[in-house]
């Protein structure tokens, strides 16, 4: 499904493909890295109850 989503976004002209995930979500980060995404170095904070760090990935 991830390969299909990436292919569809590329065919639609999206370059780069950007996503955000929680820094503490190691499982999601591993999944995105395995799919070829790399960290851009950008971070932001999301406050829903308690502050959570988000990190940006790009492909």
Backbone as a ProteinNet text record, in pm:
[ID]
protein_1_A
[PRIMARY]
XXXXXXXXXXXXXXXXXXXXXXXXXXXXXXXXXXXXXXXXXXXXXXXXXXXXXXXXXXX
[TERTIARY]
82.1	0	87.4	198.7	287.5	346.3	388.5	444.3	340.8	216.2	109.1	88.1	87.7	68.6	182.6	306.1	421.5	413.8	383.4	372.3	262.2	149.2	36.8	73.5	139.8	180.7	283.6	378.7	479.2	414.3	320.7	251.5	169.2	123.9	47.5	138.9	269.9	364.9	418.7	389.5	440.5	587	670.3	813	867.4	916.7	926.7	793.2	789.4	675.2	713.7	631.9	661.6	559.2	606.3	515.5	572.5	484.4	522.7	479.7	564.3	529.9	580.5	523.6	568.1	708.4	793.5	931.6	939.1	847.5	849.6	794.1	742.2	682.6	788.7	869.6	980.4	931.8	819.5	767.6	733.2	665.1	630.9	756.4	850.7	974.3	1051.1	1058.4	1126.8	1055.4	922.7	843.4	873.1	870.5	895.1	1039.1	1133.8	1274.3	1295.4	1230.3	1238.8	1180.1	1079.9	1018	1100.3	1211.2	1299.5	1294.1	1207.6	1199.4	1319.4	1363.6	1472.6	1429.1	1485.6	1455.1	1512.2	1435	1481.3	1550.7	1531.6	1586.9	1486.2	1372.4	1269	1186.1	1154.4	1071.4	968.3	857.2	757.8	687.4	621.6	553.5	402.8	339.8	194.8	145.7	55.6	5.8	-139.5	-160.2	-293.9	-289.1	-321.1	-306.3	-166.7	-69.1	70.3	149.6	256.7	336.2	401.9	391	453.5	536.6	653.1	740.3	707	697.8	680.7	809.3	844.2	959.4	916.6	982.9	947.5	1035.8	973.4	1042.2	1011.9	1105.8	1085.7	1137.1	1076.7	1118.2	1144.3
-117.2	0	124.8	122.7	239.2	263.4	158	173.1	232.8	189.7	243.5	392.6	429.3	569.7	656.3	609.6	685	700.1	593	597.3	695.3	689.8	777.6	924.6	954	1091.2	1140.2	1055.5	1093.5	1120	1033.9	1052.7	1181.4	1222.8	1346.9	1469.5	1447	1557.3	1603.5	1530.8	1569.8	1531.1	1630.8	1607.8	1722.6	1707.8	1583.4	1544.8	1424.6	1378.6	1398.6	1473.2	1510.9	1447.1	1405.1	1358.8	1395	1399.8	1426.5	1307.7	1273.4	1166.8	1203.8	1141.7	1169.3	1115.2	1196.7	1157.8	1031.4	1014.9	900.1	771.8	778.5	661.5	586.6	506.9	436.3	340.9	278.3	182.9	253.2	366.5	442.4	495.5	546.2	600.7	492.6	374.5	263	228.7	226	196	296.1	425.8	528.3	523.5	500.2	490.6	370.5	260.1	141.3	168.7	257.1	293.8	397	443.8	536.5	680.6	711.9	848.3	876.8	1002.7	1044.1	1167.4	1183.3	1299.1	1425.1	1532.4	1659.2	1745.9	1713.9	1795.7	1894.5	1909.5	1999.8	1930.5	2005	1954.5	2060.2	2015.6	2107.4	2039.2	2120.5	2067.8	2067.4	1959.8	1946	1934.1	2022	2018.4	1974.9	1849.1	1792.8	1723.7	1797.6	1743.5	1770.5	1696.8	1721.1	1749.7	1825.5	1857.4	1731.8	1716.1	1605	1659.8	1603	1646.2	1570.9	1643.4	1586.8	1607.6	1510.5	1526.1	1506.1	1580	1576.1	1476.2	1403.6	1311.4	1351.6	1325.5	1355.5	1239.6	1224.4	1121.5	1190.1
0	0	0	74.3	77.2	-61.9	-128.8	-263.7	-358.6	-346.9	-430.3	-401.4	-273.8	-235.3	-288.9	-275.6	-325.1	-476.6	-545.7	-692.3	-735.4	-668.8	-702.3	-678.9	-567.3	-539.3	-640.6	-676.1	-777	-912.1	-951.8	-1079.3	-1080.2	-962.2	-950.1	-943.4	-944.3	-948.2	-814.2	-708	-577.2	-565.1	-544	-527.7	-447.2	-331.5	-256.8	-191.3	-137.2	-59.1	87.7	160.1	298.4	392.5	508.8	613.5	749.5	846.5	985.8	1070.7	1169.2	1262.6	1401.4	1502.1	1637.9	1659.5	1719.3	1744.3	1829.7	1921.7	2013.1	1950.2	1828.4	1763.8	1681.3	1750	1685.7	1576.9	1597.8	1499.7	1367.9	1375.1	1253.9	1187.3	1264.8	1208.1	1132.5	1189.5	1122.6	991.1	993.9	874.8	763.7	796	694.6	643.9	732.1	690.4	598.6	628.6	543.5	404.8	396.7	269.2	193	252.2	182.3	229.5	324.9	376.1	466.6	466.5	554.5	632.6	750.4	833.5	768.9	774.7	717.8	821.4	948.7	1055.8	1112.7	1047.2	1097	1204.7	1308.8	1418.5	1453.2	1510.8	1564.6	1680.3	1760.1	1878	1856.5	1898.6	1893.1	2036.4	2075.4	2212.4	2212.4	2244.8	2263	2398.5	2502.1	2636.7	2687.6	2635.3	2672.6	2544.8	2555.8	2437.1	2378	2247.7	2176.7	2061.3	2039.6	1932	1804	1694.2	1561.6	1483.2	1399.6	1312.2	1167.3	1079.7	938.5	863.7	772.7	682.7	539.5	449.9	308.4	224.8	108.1	13.2	-119.1
[MASK]
+++++++++++++++++++++++++++++++++++++++++++++++++++++++++++

